[in-house]
XYZ file of C-alpha atoms in Angstrom:
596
model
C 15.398 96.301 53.529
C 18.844 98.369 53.752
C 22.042 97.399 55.685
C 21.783 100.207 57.730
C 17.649 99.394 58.639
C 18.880 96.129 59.291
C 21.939 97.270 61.722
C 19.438 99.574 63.520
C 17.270 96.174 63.992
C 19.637 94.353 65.194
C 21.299 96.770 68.136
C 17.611 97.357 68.995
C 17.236 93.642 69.433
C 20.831 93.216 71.321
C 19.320 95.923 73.521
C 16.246 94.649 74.661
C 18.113 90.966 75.510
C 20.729 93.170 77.667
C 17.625 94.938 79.439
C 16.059 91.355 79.583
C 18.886 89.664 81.311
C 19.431 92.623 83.389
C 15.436 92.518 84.804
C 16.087 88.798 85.115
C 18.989 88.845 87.929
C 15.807 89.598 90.215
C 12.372 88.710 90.413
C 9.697 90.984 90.242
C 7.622 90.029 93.823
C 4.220 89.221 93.223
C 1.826 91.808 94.790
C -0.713 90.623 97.684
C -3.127 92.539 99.107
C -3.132 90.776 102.699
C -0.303 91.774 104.730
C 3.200 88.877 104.214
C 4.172 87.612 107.595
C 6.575 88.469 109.457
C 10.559 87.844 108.138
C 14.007 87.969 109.823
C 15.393 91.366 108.493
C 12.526 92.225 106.396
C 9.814 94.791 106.872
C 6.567 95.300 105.465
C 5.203 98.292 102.663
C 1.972 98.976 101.461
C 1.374 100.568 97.875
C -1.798 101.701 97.594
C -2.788 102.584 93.783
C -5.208 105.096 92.860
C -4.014 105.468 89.597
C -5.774 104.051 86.515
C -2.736 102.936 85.228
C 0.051 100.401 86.144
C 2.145 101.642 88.855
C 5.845 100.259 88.959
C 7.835 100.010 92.462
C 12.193 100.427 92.081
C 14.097 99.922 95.192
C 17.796 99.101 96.370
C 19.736 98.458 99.004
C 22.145 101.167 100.014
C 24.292 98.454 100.355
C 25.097 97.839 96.925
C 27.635 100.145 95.936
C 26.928 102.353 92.796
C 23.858 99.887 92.209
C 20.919 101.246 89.514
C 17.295 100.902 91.354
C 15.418 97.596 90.030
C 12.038 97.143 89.633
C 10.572 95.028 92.410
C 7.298 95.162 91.595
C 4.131 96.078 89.262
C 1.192 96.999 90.646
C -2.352 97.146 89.068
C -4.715 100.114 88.740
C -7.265 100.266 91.995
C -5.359 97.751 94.002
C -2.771 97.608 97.011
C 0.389 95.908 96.609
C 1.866 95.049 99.758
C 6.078 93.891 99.688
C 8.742 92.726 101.639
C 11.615 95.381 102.153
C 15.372 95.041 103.612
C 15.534 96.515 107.090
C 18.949 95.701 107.544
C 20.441 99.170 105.320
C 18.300 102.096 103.901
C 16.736 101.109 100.809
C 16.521 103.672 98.058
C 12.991 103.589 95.942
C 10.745 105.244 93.976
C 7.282 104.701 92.324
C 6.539 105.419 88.693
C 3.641 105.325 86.335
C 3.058 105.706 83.099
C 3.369 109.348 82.836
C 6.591 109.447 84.734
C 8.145 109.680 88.529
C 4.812 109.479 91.296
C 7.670 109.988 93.599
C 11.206 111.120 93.556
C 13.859 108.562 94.810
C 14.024 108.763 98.135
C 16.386 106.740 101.223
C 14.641 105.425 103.978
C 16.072 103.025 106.451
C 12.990 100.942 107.234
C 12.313 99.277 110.815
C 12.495 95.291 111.152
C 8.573 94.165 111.323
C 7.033 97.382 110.445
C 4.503 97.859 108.426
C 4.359 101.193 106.447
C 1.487 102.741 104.165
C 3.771 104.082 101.396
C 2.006 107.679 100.798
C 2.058 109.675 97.659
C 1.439 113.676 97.368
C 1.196 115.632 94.045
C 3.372 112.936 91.922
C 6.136 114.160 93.626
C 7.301 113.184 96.870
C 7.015 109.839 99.033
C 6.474 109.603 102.685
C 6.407 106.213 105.022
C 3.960 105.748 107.713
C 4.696 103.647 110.314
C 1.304 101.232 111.071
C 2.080 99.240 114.140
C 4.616 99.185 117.035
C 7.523 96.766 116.375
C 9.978 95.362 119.242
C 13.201 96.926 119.394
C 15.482 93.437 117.755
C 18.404 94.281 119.887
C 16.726 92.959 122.934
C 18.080 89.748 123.315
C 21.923 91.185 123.251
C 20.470 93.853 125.475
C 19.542 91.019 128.203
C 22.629 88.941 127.243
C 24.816 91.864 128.580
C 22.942 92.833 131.391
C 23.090 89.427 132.436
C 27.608 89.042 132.125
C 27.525 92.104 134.132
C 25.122 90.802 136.677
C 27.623 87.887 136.947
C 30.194 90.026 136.793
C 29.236 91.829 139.969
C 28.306 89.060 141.864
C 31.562 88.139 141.484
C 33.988 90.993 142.611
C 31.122 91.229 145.357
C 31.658 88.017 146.535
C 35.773 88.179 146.319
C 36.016 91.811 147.406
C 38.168 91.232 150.358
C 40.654 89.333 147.761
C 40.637 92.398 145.128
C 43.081 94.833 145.525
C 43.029 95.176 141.450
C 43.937 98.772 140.858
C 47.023 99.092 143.739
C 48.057 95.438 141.976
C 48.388 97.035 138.605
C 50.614 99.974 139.926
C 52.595 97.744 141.473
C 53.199 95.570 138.948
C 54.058 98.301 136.575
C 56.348 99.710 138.804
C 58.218 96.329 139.511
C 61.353 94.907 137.538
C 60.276 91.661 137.670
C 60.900 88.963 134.466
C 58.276 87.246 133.290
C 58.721 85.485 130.031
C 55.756 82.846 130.072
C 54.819 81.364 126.334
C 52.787 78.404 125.222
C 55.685 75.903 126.009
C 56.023 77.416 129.557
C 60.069 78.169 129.075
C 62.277 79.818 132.024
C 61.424 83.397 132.771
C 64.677 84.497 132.724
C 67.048 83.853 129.808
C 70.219 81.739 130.825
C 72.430 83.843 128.780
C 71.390 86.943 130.245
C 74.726 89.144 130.721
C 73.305 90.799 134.040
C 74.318 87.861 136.811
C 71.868 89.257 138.998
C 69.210 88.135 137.273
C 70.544 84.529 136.345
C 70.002 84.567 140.694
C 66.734 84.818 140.774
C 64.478 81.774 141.189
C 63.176 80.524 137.511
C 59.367 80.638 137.482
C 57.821 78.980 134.749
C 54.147 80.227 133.827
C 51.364 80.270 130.819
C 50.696 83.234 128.942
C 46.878 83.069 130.015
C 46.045 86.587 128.259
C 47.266 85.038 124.586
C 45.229 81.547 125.444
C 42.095 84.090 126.465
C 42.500 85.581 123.218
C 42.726 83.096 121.076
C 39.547 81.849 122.701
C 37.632 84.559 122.245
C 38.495 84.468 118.463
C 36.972 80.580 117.661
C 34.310 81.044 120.302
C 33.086 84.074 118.146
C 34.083 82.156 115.071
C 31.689 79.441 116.116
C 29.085 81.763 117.304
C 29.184 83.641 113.862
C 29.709 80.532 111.894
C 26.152 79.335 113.510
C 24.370 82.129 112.493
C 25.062 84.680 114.875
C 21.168 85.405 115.938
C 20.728 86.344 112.316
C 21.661 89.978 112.900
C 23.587 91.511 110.041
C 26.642 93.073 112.153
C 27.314 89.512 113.030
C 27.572 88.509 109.329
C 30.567 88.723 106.775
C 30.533 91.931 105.214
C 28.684 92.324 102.058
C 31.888 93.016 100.460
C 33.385 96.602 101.688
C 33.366 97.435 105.329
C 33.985 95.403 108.389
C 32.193 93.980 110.907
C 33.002 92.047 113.991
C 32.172 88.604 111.845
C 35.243 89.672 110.039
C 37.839 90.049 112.408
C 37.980 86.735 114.069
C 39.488 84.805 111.147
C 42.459 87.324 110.991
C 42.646 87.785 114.567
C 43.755 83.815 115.136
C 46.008 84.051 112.059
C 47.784 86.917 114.195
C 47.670 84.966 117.429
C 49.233 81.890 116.135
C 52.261 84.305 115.004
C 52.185 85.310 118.450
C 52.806 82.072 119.627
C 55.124 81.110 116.976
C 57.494 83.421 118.525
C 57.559 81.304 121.811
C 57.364 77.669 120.053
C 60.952 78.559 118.165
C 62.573 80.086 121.126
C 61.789 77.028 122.959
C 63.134 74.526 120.078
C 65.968 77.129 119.615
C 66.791 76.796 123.423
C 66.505 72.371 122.888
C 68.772 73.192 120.502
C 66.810 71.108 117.619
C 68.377 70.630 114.628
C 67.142 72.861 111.260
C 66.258 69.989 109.279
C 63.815 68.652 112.523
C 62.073 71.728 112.552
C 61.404 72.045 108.898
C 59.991 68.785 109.120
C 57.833 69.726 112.069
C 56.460 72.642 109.804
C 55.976 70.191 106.828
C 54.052 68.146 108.751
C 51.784 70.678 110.379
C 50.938 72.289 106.984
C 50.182 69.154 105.191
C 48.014 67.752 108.176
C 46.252 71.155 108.503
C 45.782 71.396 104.757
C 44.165 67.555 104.688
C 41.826 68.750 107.883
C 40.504 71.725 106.249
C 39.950 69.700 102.881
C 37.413 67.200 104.770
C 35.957 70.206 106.399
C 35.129 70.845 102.672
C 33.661 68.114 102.163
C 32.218 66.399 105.327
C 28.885 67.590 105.143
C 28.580 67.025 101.266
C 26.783 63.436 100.244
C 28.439 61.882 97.189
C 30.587 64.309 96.426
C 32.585 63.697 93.181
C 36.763 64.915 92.824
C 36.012 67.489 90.294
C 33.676 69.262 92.937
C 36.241 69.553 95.863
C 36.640 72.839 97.445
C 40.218 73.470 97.512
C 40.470 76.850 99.324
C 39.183 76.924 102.806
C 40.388 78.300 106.463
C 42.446 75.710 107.112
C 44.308 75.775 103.639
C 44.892 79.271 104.572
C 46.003 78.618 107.753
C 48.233 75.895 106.916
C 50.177 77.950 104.071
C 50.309 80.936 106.171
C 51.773 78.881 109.115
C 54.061 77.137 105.983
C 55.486 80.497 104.841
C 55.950 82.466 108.265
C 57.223 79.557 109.931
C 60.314 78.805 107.190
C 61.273 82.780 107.052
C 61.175 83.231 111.201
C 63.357 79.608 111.860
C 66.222 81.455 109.958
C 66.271 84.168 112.407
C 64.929 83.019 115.514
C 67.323 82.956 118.138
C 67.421 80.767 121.881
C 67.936 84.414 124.006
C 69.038 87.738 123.118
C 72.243 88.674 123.136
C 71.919 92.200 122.441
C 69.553 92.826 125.157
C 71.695 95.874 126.747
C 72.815 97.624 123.477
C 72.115 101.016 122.425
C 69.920 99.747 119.986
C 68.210 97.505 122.574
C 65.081 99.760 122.483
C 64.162 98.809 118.963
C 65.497 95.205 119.253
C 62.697 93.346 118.548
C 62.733 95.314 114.844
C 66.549 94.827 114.416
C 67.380 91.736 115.340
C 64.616 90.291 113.005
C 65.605 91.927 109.329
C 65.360 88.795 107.737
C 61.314 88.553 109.094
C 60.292 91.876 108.030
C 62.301 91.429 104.375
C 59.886 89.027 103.832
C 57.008 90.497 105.161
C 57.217 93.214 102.767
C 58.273 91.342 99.843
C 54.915 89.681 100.339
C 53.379 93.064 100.439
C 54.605 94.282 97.655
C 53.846 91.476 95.601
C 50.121 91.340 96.443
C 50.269 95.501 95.488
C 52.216 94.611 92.409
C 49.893 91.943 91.359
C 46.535 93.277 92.545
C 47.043 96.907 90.685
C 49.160 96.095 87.424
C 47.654 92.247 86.427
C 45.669 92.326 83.243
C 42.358 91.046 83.959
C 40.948 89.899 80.454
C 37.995 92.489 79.987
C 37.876 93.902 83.165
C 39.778 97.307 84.648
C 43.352 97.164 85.924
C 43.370 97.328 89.645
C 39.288 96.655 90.045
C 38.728 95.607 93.595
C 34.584 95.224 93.035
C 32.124 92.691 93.453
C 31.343 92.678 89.830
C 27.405 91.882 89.446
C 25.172 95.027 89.900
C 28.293 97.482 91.233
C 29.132 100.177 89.306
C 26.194 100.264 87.289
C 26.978 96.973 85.733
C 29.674 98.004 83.496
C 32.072 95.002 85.232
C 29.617 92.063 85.781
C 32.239 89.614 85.439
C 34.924 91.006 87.135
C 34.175 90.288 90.739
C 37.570 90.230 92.977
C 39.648 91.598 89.866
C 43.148 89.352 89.879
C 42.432 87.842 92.917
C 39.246 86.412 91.400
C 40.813 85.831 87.960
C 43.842 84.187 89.486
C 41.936 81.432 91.294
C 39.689 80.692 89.005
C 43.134 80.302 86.350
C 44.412 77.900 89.072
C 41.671 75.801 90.913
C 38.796 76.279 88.303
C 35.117 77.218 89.186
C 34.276 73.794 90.204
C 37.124 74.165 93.012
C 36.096 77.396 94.861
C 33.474 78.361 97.262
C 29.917 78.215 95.860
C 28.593 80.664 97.754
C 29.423 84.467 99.157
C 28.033 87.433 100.872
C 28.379 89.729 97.460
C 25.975 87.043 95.916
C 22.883 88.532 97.475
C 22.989 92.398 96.695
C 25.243 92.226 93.505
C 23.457 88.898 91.911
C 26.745 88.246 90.286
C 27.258 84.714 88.887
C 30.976 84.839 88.714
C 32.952 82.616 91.245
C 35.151 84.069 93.999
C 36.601 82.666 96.947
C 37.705 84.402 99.892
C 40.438 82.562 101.168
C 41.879 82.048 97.668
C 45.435 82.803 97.112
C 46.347 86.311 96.489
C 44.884 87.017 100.014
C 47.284 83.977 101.412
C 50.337 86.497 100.652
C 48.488 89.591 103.285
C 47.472 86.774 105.533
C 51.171 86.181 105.701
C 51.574 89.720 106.492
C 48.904 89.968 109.895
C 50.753 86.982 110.913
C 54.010 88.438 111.023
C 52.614 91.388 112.453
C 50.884 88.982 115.255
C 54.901 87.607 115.782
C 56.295 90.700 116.254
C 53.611 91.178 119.369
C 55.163 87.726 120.160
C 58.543 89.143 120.058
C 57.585 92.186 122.202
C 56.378 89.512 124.728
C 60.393 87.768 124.811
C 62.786 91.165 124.198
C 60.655 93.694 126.927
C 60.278 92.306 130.344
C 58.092 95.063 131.990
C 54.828 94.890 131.753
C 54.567 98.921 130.999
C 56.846 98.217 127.916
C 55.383 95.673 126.580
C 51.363 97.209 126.965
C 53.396 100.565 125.938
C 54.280 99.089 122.437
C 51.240 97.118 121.546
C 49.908 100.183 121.387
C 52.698 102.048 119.422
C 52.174 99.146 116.824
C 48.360 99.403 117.399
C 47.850 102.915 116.641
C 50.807 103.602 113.693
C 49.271 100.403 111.418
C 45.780 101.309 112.336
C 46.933 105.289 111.139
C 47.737 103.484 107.581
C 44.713 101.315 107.125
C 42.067 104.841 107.758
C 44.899 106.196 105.379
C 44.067 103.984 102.623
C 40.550 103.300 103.641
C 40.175 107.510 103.513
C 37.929 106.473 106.667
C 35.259 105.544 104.716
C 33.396 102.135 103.359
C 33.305 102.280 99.409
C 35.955 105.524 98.418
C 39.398 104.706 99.877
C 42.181 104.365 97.494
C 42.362 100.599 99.233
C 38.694 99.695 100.910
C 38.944 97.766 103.966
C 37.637 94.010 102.158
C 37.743 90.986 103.830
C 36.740 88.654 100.933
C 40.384 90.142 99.445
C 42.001 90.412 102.490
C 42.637 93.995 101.615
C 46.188 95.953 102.791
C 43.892 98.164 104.872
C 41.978 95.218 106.029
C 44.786 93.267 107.546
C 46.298 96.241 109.196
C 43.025 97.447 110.549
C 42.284 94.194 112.216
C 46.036 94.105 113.257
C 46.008 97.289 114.981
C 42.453 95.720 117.504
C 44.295 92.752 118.186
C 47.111 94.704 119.232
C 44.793 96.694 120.985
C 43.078 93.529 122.661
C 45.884 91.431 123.380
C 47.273 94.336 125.209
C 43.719 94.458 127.262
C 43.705 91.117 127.861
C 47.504 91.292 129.287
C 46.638 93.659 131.906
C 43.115 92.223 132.980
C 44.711 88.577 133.426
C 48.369 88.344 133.573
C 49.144 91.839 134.431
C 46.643 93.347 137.026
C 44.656 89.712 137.762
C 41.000 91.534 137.473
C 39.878 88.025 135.480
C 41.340 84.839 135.087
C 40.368 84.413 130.874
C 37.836 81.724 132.044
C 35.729 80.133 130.013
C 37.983 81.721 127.219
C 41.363 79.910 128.168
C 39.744 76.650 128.314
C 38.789 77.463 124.309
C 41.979 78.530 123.522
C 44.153 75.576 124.759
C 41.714 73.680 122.108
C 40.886 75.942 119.426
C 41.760 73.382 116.573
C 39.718 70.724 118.205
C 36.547 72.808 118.806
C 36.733 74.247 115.363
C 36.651 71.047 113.946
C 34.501 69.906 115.832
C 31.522 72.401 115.177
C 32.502 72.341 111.691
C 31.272 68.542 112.345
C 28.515 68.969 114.078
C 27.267 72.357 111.796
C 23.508 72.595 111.464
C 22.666 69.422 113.254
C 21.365 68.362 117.120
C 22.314 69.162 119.692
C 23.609 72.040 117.794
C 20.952 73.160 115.729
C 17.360 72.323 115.159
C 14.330 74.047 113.235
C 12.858 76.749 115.120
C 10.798 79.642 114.618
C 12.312 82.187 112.261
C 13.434 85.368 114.589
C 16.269 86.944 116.156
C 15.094 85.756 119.801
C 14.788 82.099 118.644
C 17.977 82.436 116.614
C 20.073 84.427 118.999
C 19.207 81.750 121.802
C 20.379 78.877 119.648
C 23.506 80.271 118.668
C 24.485 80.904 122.017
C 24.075 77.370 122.765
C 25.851 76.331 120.185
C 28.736 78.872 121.582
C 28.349 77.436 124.990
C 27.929 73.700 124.197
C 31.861 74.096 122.654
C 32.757 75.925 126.260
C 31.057 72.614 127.836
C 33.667 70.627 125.526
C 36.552 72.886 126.094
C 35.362 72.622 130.316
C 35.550 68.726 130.057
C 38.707 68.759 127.580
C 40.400 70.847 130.429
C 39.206 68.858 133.354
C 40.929 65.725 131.660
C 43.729 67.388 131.205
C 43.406 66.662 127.633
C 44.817 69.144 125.082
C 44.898 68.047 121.179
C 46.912 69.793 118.813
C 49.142 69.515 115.859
């Protein structure tokens, strides 16, 4: 036998393992003739063959970006297959015999619980036909709503003669009055303001409720999402591109604790605590936050060895993030302003911080620096993909690019999150974890971007100019991230990504919480339409409650088995949602307020 015989053997051979491994990353479903159950976000096809030879069924999920069709099934001559389909994005399949295509590929987004007869004509197009009548799987929110707005009604209905909401808002707008309230309730007016008529009026001290309501809404929705969110896929993590409201509470608490940084440093600036007190005030936050999120890690893990420990994790993230922003603000953080009647006074709140927003981009630049120009070891420069199936499998092992190839450098695969959305539609076996540390550095960035709505809050005293810039700031970083997005999913120069905390993925859910916290200022501090209950109570307690249902995760009175559907699963998340109000109700009562 030649060399070059042989050579020709062996690529053949190297071939059919690569087209072995590939068929393997999925099972082929068996074929049954009786029609499968019913499945959360699944619905039902039926393959009929009249062929007399094996028919051969490729599908995917639209989902999976750039993604080849696999084969999901075989199906025998004279028989009727009958397979479970994704209802949650249009699936693209075809059918295929021996001879060739029986159908072009098509895109059909299938119903959840239908059953279809999949229909063949002339080998060369497909058509679904919908069998039976399924329930429209939005009902449960529908009632959900329709009952808040009931309450809602009944409300203003019963306090109508005390509403005088709209002629309140003008006149608040239209009034010069101070109000500076923060989380450490300080003076509304500043002592060393240069106008004396205003050191003459009387000193009312008040809580920011709106920034409280806010951060309530965030670990409420954190817990109802983190519970399973009635198994709907817009309340999941997105796959990898995109965004969905699952995604936007994590970022939006990291802003609102720079909100409230802003008011815990005037206050020590005003108490005039020493530098070296502070710093060790931040020291000891990050290292207790850091040790709480590390038996979150762990907690509900039996016999967990050292080499297993997950070191990444919210509160890590958290905890660094409040490390970095904290040390860069305490050097320019300031007990009043001084320059509050300047020329420049307009754009104070920019000015007077330099040192902040140095710092703030340095980080940006870095993570652009170090995302686009880090040498990956046989992946792309600058990949931002899931690896696995994407891109037609030419990157398998490249999922997250540097951010994926720095952690696993640093912690090791043993020390990152086992699990991940991408796992499911890519079938990549590569570890990634999405609160590793590349995305610390843009985590840093939202949170300075939450501080400057914090500084807004102490440099602007009317409530017009402070609602008025939110939404400067909201619509000028929300501009950018469609810029690099290209307002679209997969094709932006920078894809909005949550599992990278992407540039256009921290400014995009920057510019809604600028957009919310200014909401939330008018309907409860501003124009008193609603007080932030049962959100307030949440937010004085957010670290509590998060631990706690961290604790208490899949287990009674929490969580128990029930039958697998959206009402069943929608019903139980919402308990678990409203069980943590119930703590946060009791917590409040008692006056008791935990935090570090």
């Amino acid at each position: 036998m030649s060399v070059r015989t042989l050579s020709l053997l062996c690529i053949i051979c190297c071939q059919c393992i690569f087209a072995l491994q590939d068929e393997s990353l999925e099972k082929v479903s068996p074929c049954r003739n009786e029609t499968l159950k019913p499945k959360v976000n699944t619905a039902n096809i039926m393959i009929k063959s009249e062929s007399t030879t094996n028919l051969s069924y490729f599908s995917q999920s639209s989902e999976c970006w750039k993604c080849k069709l696999r084969l999901k099934a075989r199906i025998n001559p004279g028989t009727t297959c009958s397979l479970r389909v994704d209802s949650r994005w249009p699936v693209h399949f075809k059918v295929t015999d021996e001879e060739g295509d029986l159908c072009q590929e098509t895109t059909f987004h299938f119903i959840e619980s239908g059953i279809y007869n999949l229909l063949i004509y002339n080998r060369t197009h497909c058509s679904q036909e919908l069998t039976n009548n399924p329930s429209d799987i939005l009902i449960p929110i529908y009632v959900s709503i329709a009952v808040v707005f009931v309450i809602i009604l009944l409300r203003y209905a019963f306090y109508f003669k005390r509403s005088v909401t709209f002629r309140r808002i003008i006149a608040r707008f239209s009034q010069e009055k101070l109000i500076e309230a923060d989380l450490g309730s300080p003076d509304s007016i500043n002592p060393t303001d240069d106008n004396e008529s205003l050191r003459s009026r009387v000193l009312v001290r008040e809580r920011l409720k709106s920034l409280d309501a806010f951060r309530g809404i965030s670990i409420v929705d954190m817990i109802f999402v983190n519970c399973g969110g009635g198994e709907y896929w817009f309340f999941k993590h997105s796959t990898w591109n995109g965004i969905t409201f699952a995604d936007l509470v994590f970022p939006w608490f990291v802003f609102i604790m720079g909100t409230s940084m802003a008011y815990s440093f005037r206050s020590m600036m005003r108490k005039e605590i020493k530098k070296h007190t502070i710093i060790g005030k931040i020291i000891w936050r990050t290292l207790v936050l850091f040790f709480l999120g590390i038996i979150i890690n762990t907690i509900n893990i039996h016999n967990i060895e050292l080499k297993d420990i997950r070191i990444p994790g919210v509160l890590q993230r958290i905890a660094v993030t409040y490390f970095v922003v904290s040390i860069a603000h305490m050097f320019s953080a300031r007990p009043a302003d001084s320059h509050q009647f300047v020329w420049w006074s307009p754009i104070q709140d920019i000015v007077n911080y330099w040192l902040d927003w140095v710092v703030a981009l340095s980080l940006l630049i870095i993570y652009l620096c170090v995302t686009f120009c880090l040498p990956v070891p046989g992946c792309p420069t600058g990949y931002l993909g899931p690896g696995g199936l994407s891109d037609y499998g030419k990157h398998k092992n490249c999922t997250g690019g540097a951010a994926g190839y720095i952690d696993r450098q640093v912690f090791g695969k043993s020390h990152m999150y086992p699990r991940g959305t991408y796992r499911e539609i890519y079938h990549t076996h590569q570890s990634f974890d999405p609160e590793g540390l590349l995305g610390t550095l843009t985590s840093c960035v939202i949170c300075f971007l939450g501080l400057q709505a914090g500084k807004i809050f102490l440099m602007f005293r009317m409530h017009s100019e402070r609602v008025k810039r939110f939404c400067i700031w909201g619509v000028v970083i929300g501009a950018i991230a469609l810029g690099l997005s290209e307002a679209s999913k997969d094709e932006g120069i920078i894809p909005l990504n949550k599992n990278l905390w992407s540039v256009s993925f921290i400014f995009a859910a920057a510019s809604l919480a600028f957009f919310v916290l200014a909401l939330c200022y008018l309907a409860i501090d501003v124009g008193n339409i609603w007080s932030g209950i049962p959100f307030t109570w949440a937010g004085m307690n957010a670290i509590a409650l998060y631990m706690g249902h961290e604790i208490f995760v899949c287990k009674f009175p929490i969580y128990w088995k029930i039958e697998s559907n959206h009402v069943s699963h929608y019903l139980m998340n919402l308990w678990g949602a409203t069980f943590w109000f119930l703590i946060a109700a009791f917590m409040h009562y008692k006056e008791l307020y935990i935090s570090i």
